[in-house]
Amino acid sequence: MSKERVSRRQFLSYTLTGVGGFMAAGMLMPMVRFAVDPVLKTEGAGNFIATKQKVSEITDEPVRVDFTFKQKDAWYESEVTNTAWVYKNGDKIVALSPTCKHLGCTVNWNTDKEHPNQFFCPCHYGRYTKDGTNIKGTPPLHPLDVYPYKEKDGFLYLGKAEPRKEA
Amino acid sequence: MKWIPQEVETYLNAKEYVDTAVVPLYSVSVGGEMKQSAAAAEFITLLTSHLERQFTGRIVLFPPFTYLKNDSTEKVFNELHNWESSIFQSEFKHVFYITSEIEWRESSEKLKGSLIWLPAIPLEQMSDSQKLTIIDSQVKQLLTLFTQKWHENM
């Protein structure tokens, strides 16, 4: 036994400080967490979505890359699958949106026999060259949108498609 | 274009380019066959929505034409005939009906629009990516069918 005995008053003040401390911490911790939450969030998610496409496997021939993400539509959350046409131009990757700039159909690569190596829209026979530029005389008036991209762990990450500046 | 106000507005502004209506046909049965009925509806819903994605700028996807499976064929047919005449009266030049109900094949000649019958593939056990691949391959086949039909009337 130690010589200094704990008095009743001391014992009570220790326990009260301890318990009070826990209660204060329990109240303050969530507040702090909420306060710093936005900081943590932007760091984690980012706006780039992972695809299953390995960067090393991209060639100069456009391939279809599907990627899925969650979209909130009013109160209904659904999984949306988007597509990109991806190819390599030299050592740069080009990821084009397949949405036709005319009325929004999906364009396909190299499906029109009369005009090989072009993007072709089956709806109104719109055509784009390989770099996404609309061909004069066909319905589309703007070039195809371009996805910004990132490379991470060897896989391709795509952002939100942006309209390309007119050449 | 989907049957939502924004896209219908786009349609109204671009009528000269959008000349095709797609109408899914669903039969509804209650009781023992409820599940098959739902499975067929799921398949047709997925297929038509994917088709709409491919051909957004040329088709309007109508809300499905729904009828009771044990209603008389004649009654159901007349009803669809009404739909057809109103659709053709507006500015649509082509109508496609998409269904997995075998009964429609018999009456397909009596319709002015084209009836596309596809056997329903049960999708419930599949993962999303499998569903996507299957629906995608089906849509690819429909793609040629649609473009052929459009070429005929050029």
Tab-separated table of C-alpha atoms in Angstrom:
chain	number	residue	atom	x	y	z
A	1	MET	CA	0.000	0.000	0.000
A	2	SER	CA	1.264	3.484	-0.795
A	3	LYS	CA	1.541	5.981	1.991
A	4	GLU	CA	-0.515	8.644	0.325
A	5	ARG	CA	-4.030	7.520	0.552
A	6	VAL	CA	-6.523	8.906	-1.904
A	7	SER	CA	-9.098	10.946	-0.128
A	8	ARG	CA	-12.760	10.676	-0.962
A	9	ARG	CA	-12.682	14.220	-2.384
A	10	GLN	CA	-9.723	13.399	-4.632
A	11	PHE	CA	-11.236	10.139	-5.804
A	12	LEU	CA	-14.467	11.866	-6.784
A	13	SER	CA	-12.729	14.685	-8.622
A	14	TYR	CA	-10.553	12.196	-10.565
A	15	THR	CA	-13.504	10.082	-11.633
A	16	LEU	CA	-15.565	13.145	-12.546
A	17	THR	CA	-12.748	14.577	-14.670
A	18	GLY	CA	-12.308	11.214	-16.346
A	19	VAL	CA	-15.965	10.655	-17.101
A	20	GLY	CA	-16.453	14.307	-18.080
A	21	GLY	CA	-13.464	14.038	-20.386
A	22	PHE	CA	-14.952	11.042	-22.133
A	23	MET	CA	-18.289	12.785	-22.555
A	24	ALA	CA	-16.689	15.924	-23.919
A	25	ALA	CA	-14.602	13.870	-26.328
A	26	GLY	CA	-17.690	11.960	-27.418
A	27	MET	CA	-19.390	15.224	-28.257
A	28	LEU	CA	-16.420	16.987	-29.816
A	29	MET	CA	-15.097	14.169	-31.993
A	30	PRO	CA	-18.069	13.998	-34.395
A	31	MET	CA	-18.091	17.800	-34.605
A	32	VAL	CA	-14.443	17.859	-35.595
A	33	ARG	CA	-15.064	15.004	-38.015
A	34	PHE	CA	-17.925	16.889	-39.673
A	35	ALA	CA	-15.845	20.047	-39.842
A	36	VAL	CA	-12.941	18.418	-41.671
A	37	ASP	CA	-15.088	16.063	-43.758
A	38	PRO	CA	-15.074	18.106	-46.985
A	39	VAL	CA	-11.299	18.158	-46.891
A	40	LEU	CA	-11.082	14.393	-46.573
A	41	LYS	CA	-13.650	13.781	-49.284
A	42	THR	CA	-12.115	15.704	-52.166
A	43	GLU	CA	-8.867	13.962	-51.458
A	44	GLY	CA	-10.329	10.479	-51.669
A	45	ALA	CA	-12.739	10.261	-54.598
A	46	GLY	CA	-11.649	12.576	-57.385
A	47	ASN	CA	-13.600	12.798	-60.592
A	48	PHE	CA	-11.724	10.210	-62.564
A	49	ILE	CA	-13.340	6.846	-63.040
A	50	ALA	CA	-11.350	3.663	-63.344
A	51	THR	CA	-11.674	1.577	-66.489
A	52	LYS	CA	-10.555	-1.982	-67.090
A	53	GLN	CA	-8.334	-0.863	-69.925
A	54	LYS	CA	-4.604	-1.360	-69.407
A	55	VAL	CA	-2.654	1.590	-70.730
A	56	SER	CA	0.036	-0.691	-72.129
A	57	GLU	CA	-2.533	-2.493	-74.288
A	58	ILE	CA	-3.788	0.581	-76.100
A	59	THR	CA	-2.806	0.613	-79.753
A	60	ASP	CA	-3.307	3.105	-82.537
A	61	GLU	CA	-6.574	1.370	-83.461
A	62	PRO	CA	-9.543	2.796	-81.522
A	63	VAL	CA	-11.049	0.312	-79.062
A	64	ARG	CA	-14.243	0.524	-77.103
A	65	VAL	CA	-13.786	1.029	-73.382
A	66	ASP	CA	-16.800	0.770	-71.084
A	67	PHE	CA	-16.732	2.198	-67.614
A	68	THR	CA	-19.392	2.222	-64.947
A	69	PHE	CA	-20.147	4.739	-62.267
A	70	LYS	CA	-23.027	5.622	-59.976
A	71	GLN	CA	-25.309	8.420	-61.007
A	72	LYS	CA	-27.948	10.051	-58.888
A	73	ASP	CA	-31.082	10.919	-60.739
A	74	ALA	CA	-33.441	12.756	-58.385
A	75	TRP	CA	-33.740	10.202	-55.558
A	76	TYR	CA	-32.950	7.252	-57.723
A	77	GLU	CA	-29.364	6.100	-57.785
A	78	SER	CA	-28.381	3.978	-60.720
A	79	GLU	CA	-25.313	2.523	-62.291
A	80	VAL	CA	-24.484	4.141	-65.561
A	81	THR	CA	-22.186	2.681	-68.135
A	82	ASN	CA	-20.385	5.050	-70.416
A	83	THR	CA	-18.273	4.264	-73.395
A	84	ALA	CA	-15.143	5.806	-74.833
A	85	TRP	CA	-13.189	5.199	-78.006
A	86	VAL	CA	-9.571	4.994	-76.960
A	87	TYR	CA	-6.416	4.876	-79.065
A	88	LYS	CA	-2.831	6.032	-79.035
A	89	ASN	CA	-1.624	8.879	-81.152
A	90	GLY	CA	2.159	8.664	-80.952
A	91	ASP	CA	2.673	8.378	-77.213
A	92	LYS	CA	-0.422	10.375	-76.334
A	93	ILE	CA	-3.693	8.667	-75.497
A	94	VAL	CA	-6.872	9.949	-77.109
A	95	ALA	CA	-10.220	9.086	-75.490
A	96	LEU	CA	-13.232	10.236	-77.465
A	97	SER	CA	-16.838	10.288	-76.379
A	98	PRO	CA	-19.049	8.166	-78.654
A	99	THR	CA	-21.940	10.616	-78.462
A	100	CYS	CA	-22.670	12.118	-81.849
A	101	LYS	CA	-22.757	15.902	-81.723
A	102	HIS	CA	-25.734	15.983	-84.009
A	103	LEU	CA	-28.534	14.467	-81.945
A	104	GLY	CA	-26.737	12.183	-79.549
A	105	CYS	CA	-26.621	8.758	-81.165
A	106	THR	CA	-23.700	6.457	-80.474
A	107	VAL	CA	-21.005	6.526	-83.129
A	108	ASN	CA	-19.070	3.421	-84.145
A	109	TRP	CA	-15.570	3.043	-85.458
A	110	ASN	CA	-14.956	1.839	-88.994
A	111	THR	CA	-18.448	0.457	-89.661
A	112	ASP	CA	-19.171	2.308	-92.891
A	113	LYS	CA	-17.683	0.354	-95.756
A	114	GLU	CA	-17.524	3.312	-98.106
A	115	HIS	CA	-15.587	5.425	-95.649
A	116	PRO	CA	-13.142	3.237	-93.747
A	117	ASN	CA	-11.187	4.454	-90.708
A	118	GLN	CA	-13.731	6.994	-89.656
A	119	PHE	CA	-16.237	7.265	-86.851
A	120	PHE	CA	-19.672	6.677	-88.278
A	121	CYS	CA	-23.076	7.559	-86.876
A	122	PRO	CA	-25.764	5.195	-88.227
A	123	CYS	CA	-28.643	7.576	-87.534
A	124	HIS	CA	-28.046	10.274	-90.093
A	125	TYR	CA	-24.777	9.107	-91.629
A	126	GLY	CA	-22.640	11.596	-89.757
A	127	ARG	CA	-18.909	10.986	-90.011
A	128	TYR	CA	-15.839	12.017	-88.041
A	129	THR	CA	-12.167	11.541	-88.784
A	130	LYS	CA	-10.040	9.477	-86.424
A	131	ASP	CA	-9.175	12.476	-84.258
A	132	GLY	CA	-12.887	13.210	-83.804
A	133	THR	CA	-13.205	16.110	-86.230
A	134	ASN	CA	-16.581	16.290	-87.908
A	135	ILE	CA	-16.484	15.908	-91.682
A	136	LYS	CA	-17.980	18.781	-93.621
A	137	GLY	CA	-21.131	17.891	-95.496
A	138	THR	CA	-22.355	15.417	-92.886
A	139	PRO	CA	-24.935	16.482	-90.259
A	140	PRO	CA	-22.690	16.950	-87.171
A	141	LEU	CA	-21.504	20.501	-86.621
A	142	HIS	CA	-18.938	19.958	-83.873
A	143	PRO	CA	-16.088	17.546	-83.208
A	144	LEU	CA	-16.581	14.676	-80.753
A	145	ASP	CA	-16.083	15.411	-77.052
A	146	VAL	CA	-12.820	14.372	-75.454
A	147	TYR	CA	-12.375	12.676	-72.106
A	148	PRO	CA	-9.531	13.916	-69.941
A	149	TYR	CA	-7.530	10.898	-68.821
A	150	LYS	CA	-5.081	9.785	-66.161
A	151	GLU	CA	-2.899	6.765	-65.796
A	152	LYS	CA	-2.834	5.030	-62.441
A	153	ASP	CA	-1.264	1.662	-61.662
A	154	GLY	CA	-1.181	0.852	-65.358
A	155	PHE	CA	-4.911	1.360	-65.834
A	156	LEU	CA	-6.685	4.117	-67.668
A	157	TYR	CA	-8.842	6.564	-65.701
A	158	LEU	CA	-11.314	8.797	-67.489
A	159	GLY	CA	-12.881	12.050	-66.368
A	160	LYS	CA	-15.891	13.938	-67.614
A	161	ALA	CA	-16.088	14.418	-71.375
A	162	GLU	CA	-15.429	17.978	-72.482
A	163	PRO	CA	-16.229	19.654	-75.774
A	164	ARG	CA	-13.167	20.176	-77.882
A	165	LYS	CA	-12.151	23.608	-78.975
A	166	GLU	CA	-12.881	24.212	-82.617
A	167	ALA	CA	-9.765	23.810	-84.682
B	1	MET	CA	-35.011	9.975	-77.250
B	2	LYS	CA	-36.589	8.903	-74.047
B	3	TRP	CA	-40.110	9.628	-72.952
B	4	ILE	CA	-39.095	12.481	-70.666
B	5	PRO	CA	-39.970	16.159	-71.092
B	6	GLN	CA	-36.437	17.400	-71.895
B	7	GLU	CA	-35.894	14.848	-74.624
B	8	VAL	CA	-39.374	15.181	-76.045
B	9	GLU	CA	-38.628	18.873	-76.374
B	10	THR	CA	-35.454	18.059	-78.312
B	11	TYR	CA	-37.602	15.857	-80.492
B	12	LEU	CA	-40.069	18.657	-81.163
B	13	ASN	CA	-37.192	20.891	-82.264
B	14	ALA	CA	-35.591	18.284	-84.498
B	15	LYS	CA	-38.620	16.513	-85.940
B	16	GLU	CA	-37.184	16.273	-89.438
B	17	TYR	CA	-34.371	14.046	-88.179
B	18	VAL	CA	-36.342	11.836	-85.841
B	19	ASP	CA	-38.655	9.670	-87.876
B	20	THR	CA	-38.829	6.405	-85.971
B	21	ALA	CA	-40.927	5.332	-83.026
B	22	VAL	CA	-40.038	2.312	-80.924
B	23	VAL	CA	-42.813	0.751	-78.886
B	24	PRO	CA	-42.046	-2.092	-76.497
B	25	LEU	CA	-44.909	-4.564	-76.088
B	26	TYR	CA	-45.376	-6.124	-72.651
B	27	SER	CA	-47.861	-8.687	-71.572
B	28	VAL	CA	-48.782	-8.798	-67.926
B	29	SER	CA	-49.957	-11.947	-66.257
B	30	VAL	CA	-50.786	-12.459	-62.642
B	31	GLY	CA	-50.643	-15.626	-60.624
B	32	GLY	CA	-48.356	-18.485	-61.616
B	33	GLU	CA	-46.783	-16.830	-64.633
B	34	MET	CA	-46.031	-13.563	-62.906
B	35	LYS	CA	-42.323	-14.249	-62.756
B	36	GLN	CA	-41.889	-15.091	-66.439
B	37	SER	CA	-43.863	-12.000	-67.238
B	38	ALA	CA	-41.529	-9.869	-65.129
B	39	ALA	CA	-38.421	-11.495	-66.571
B	40	ALA	CA	-39.582	-10.838	-70.116
B	41	ALA	CA	-40.368	-7.250	-69.211
B	42	GLU	CA	-36.900	-6.785	-67.709
B	43	PHE	CA	-35.269	-8.077	-70.840
B	44	ILE	CA	-37.305	-5.869	-73.140
B	45	THR	CA	-36.780	-2.812	-70.917
B	46	LEU	CA	-33.018	-3.230	-70.897
B	47	LEU	CA	-32.893	-3.943	-74.574
B	48	THR	CA	-34.999	-0.989	-75.621
B	49	SER	CA	-33.169	1.430	-73.345
B	50	HIS	CA	-29.870	0.284	-74.791
B	51	LEU	CA	-31.269	0.601	-78.277
B	52	GLU	CA	-32.337	4.120	-77.426
B	53	ARG	CA	-28.765	4.903	-76.409
B	54	GLN	CA	-27.459	3.699	-79.726
B	55	PHE	CA	-30.029	5.573	-81.822
B	56	THR	CA	-30.871	8.536	-79.579
B	57	GLY	CA	-30.975	10.975	-82.455
B	58	ARG	CA	-33.279	9.041	-84.678
B	59	ILE	CA	-35.812	7.233	-82.508
B	60	VAL	CA	-38.309	8.099	-79.826
B	61	LEU	CA	-38.721	5.351	-77.283
B	62	PHE	CA	-42.389	5.237	-76.369
B	63	PRO	CA	-43.730	4.088	-73.030
B	64	PRO	CA	-44.487	0.372	-73.292
B	65	PHE	CA	-47.764	-0.859	-74.657
B	66	THR	CA	-49.001	-3.026	-71.830
B	67	TYR	CA	-51.857	-5.509	-71.930
B	68	LEU	CA	-53.194	-8.407	-69.935
B	69	LYS	CA	-52.016	-11.749	-71.174
B	70	ASN	CA	-55.415	-13.389	-70.927
B	71	ASP	CA	-57.270	-10.617	-72.709
B	72	SER	CA	-58.660	-11.582	-76.091
B	73	THR	CA	-56.157	-11.279	-78.926
B	74	GLU	CA	-58.556	-9.267	-80.993
B	75	LYS	CA	-59.103	-6.655	-78.321
B	76	VAL	CA	-55.360	-6.244	-77.732
B	77	PHE	CA	-54.664	-6.060	-81.443
B	78	ASN	CA	-57.273	-3.373	-82.012
B	79	GLU	CA	-55.829	-1.362	-79.185
B	80	LEU	CA	-52.340	-1.528	-80.688
B	81	HIS	CA	-53.792	-0.663	-84.043
B	82	ASN	CA	-55.106	2.537	-82.500
B	83	TRP	CA	-51.635	3.365	-81.222
B	84	GLU	CA	-50.216	2.705	-84.623
B	85	SER	CA	-52.593	4.952	-86.477
B	86	SER	CA	-52.014	7.841	-84.080
B	87	ILE	CA	-48.244	7.426	-84.294
B	88	PHE	CA	-48.296	7.419	-88.084
B	89	GLN	CA	-50.619	10.412	-88.110
B	90	SER	CA	-47.923	12.450	-86.394
B	91	GLU	CA	-44.673	12.784	-88.271
B	92	PHE	CA	-43.214	9.333	-87.728
B	93	LYS	CA	-42.337	7.339	-90.808
B	94	HIS	CA	-41.265	4.108	-89.130
B	95	VAL	CA	-42.598	2.222	-86.163
B	96	PHE	CA	-40.825	-0.696	-84.549
B	97	TYR	CA	-42.492	-2.946	-81.999
B	98	ILE	CA	-40.203	-4.912	-79.774
B	99	THR	CA	-41.576	-7.869	-77.895
B	100	SER	CA	-40.768	-11.304	-76.602
B	101	GLU	CA	-44.362	-12.528	-76.886
B	102	ILE	CA	-44.625	-15.183	-79.567
B	103	GLU	CA	-48.333	-14.452	-80.174
B	104	TRP	CA	-47.496	-11.242	-81.992
B	105	ARG	CA	-45.736	-13.000	-84.818
B	106	GLU	CA	-49.045	-14.143	-86.272
B	107	SER	CA	-50.474	-10.663	-86.466
B	108	SER	CA	-47.257	-8.989	-87.628
B	109	GLU	CA	-48.416	-8.824	-91.258
B	110	LYS	CA	-51.493	-6.878	-90.311
B	111	LEU	CA	-49.376	-4.151	-88.761
B	112	LYS	CA	-47.891	-1.326	-90.765
B	113	GLY	CA	-44.890	-1.026	-88.495
B	114	SER	CA	-42.217	-3.697	-88.168
B	115	LEU	CA	-42.505	-6.216	-85.424
B	116	ILE	CA	-39.296	-7.479	-83.890
B	117	TRP	CA	-39.680	-10.607	-81.874
B	118	LEU	CA	-36.853	-11.743	-79.639
B	119	PRO	CA	-36.922	-14.675	-77.250
B	120	ALA	CA	-36.508	-13.355	-73.713
B	121	ILE	CA	-33.171	-14.206	-72.163
B	122	PRO	CA	-33.455	-14.705	-68.408
B	123	LEU	CA	-31.123	-12.107	-66.949
B	124	GLU	CA	-31.777	-12.490	-63.245
B	125	GLN	CA	-28.790	-14.728	-62.501
B	126	MET	CA	-26.320	-12.634	-64.426
B	127	SER	CA	-23.901	-10.009	-63.270
B	128	ASP	CA	-24.236	-6.519	-64.658
B	129	SER	CA	-21.301	-6.871	-67.009
B	130	GLN	CA	-22.674	-10.117	-68.433
B	131	LYS	CA	-26.044	-8.476	-68.965
B	132	LEU	CA	-24.353	-5.633	-70.763
B	133	THR	CA	-22.456	-7.919	-73.120
B	134	ILE	CA	-25.577	-9.894	-74.005
B	135	ILE	CA	-27.788	-6.873	-74.529
B	136	ASP	CA	-25.015	-5.222	-76.482
B	137	SER	CA	-24.704	-8.103	-78.917
B	138	GLN	CA	-28.472	-8.141	-79.384
B	139	VAL	CA	-28.509	-4.426	-80.078
B	140	LYS	CA	-25.720	-4.848	-82.631
B	141	GLN	CA	-27.909	-7.271	-84.541
B	142	LEU	CA	-30.857	-4.932	-84.346
B	143	LEU	CA	-28.630	-2.139	-85.626
B	144	THR	CA	-28.391	-3.710	-89.061
B	145	LEU	CA	-32.110	-4.376	-89.078
B	146	PHE	CA	-32.864	-0.743	-88.346
B	147	THR	CA	-30.404	0.670	-90.860
B	148	GLN	CA	-31.749	-1.667	-93.536
B	149	LYS	CA	-35.260	-0.467	-92.918
B	150	TRP	CA	-34.114	3.145	-93.106
B	151	HIS	CA	-32.250	2.504	-96.330
B	152	GLU	CA	-35.340	1.000	-97.962
B	153	ASN	CA	-37.271	4.216	-97.669
B	154	MET	CA	-34.594	6.594	-98.764
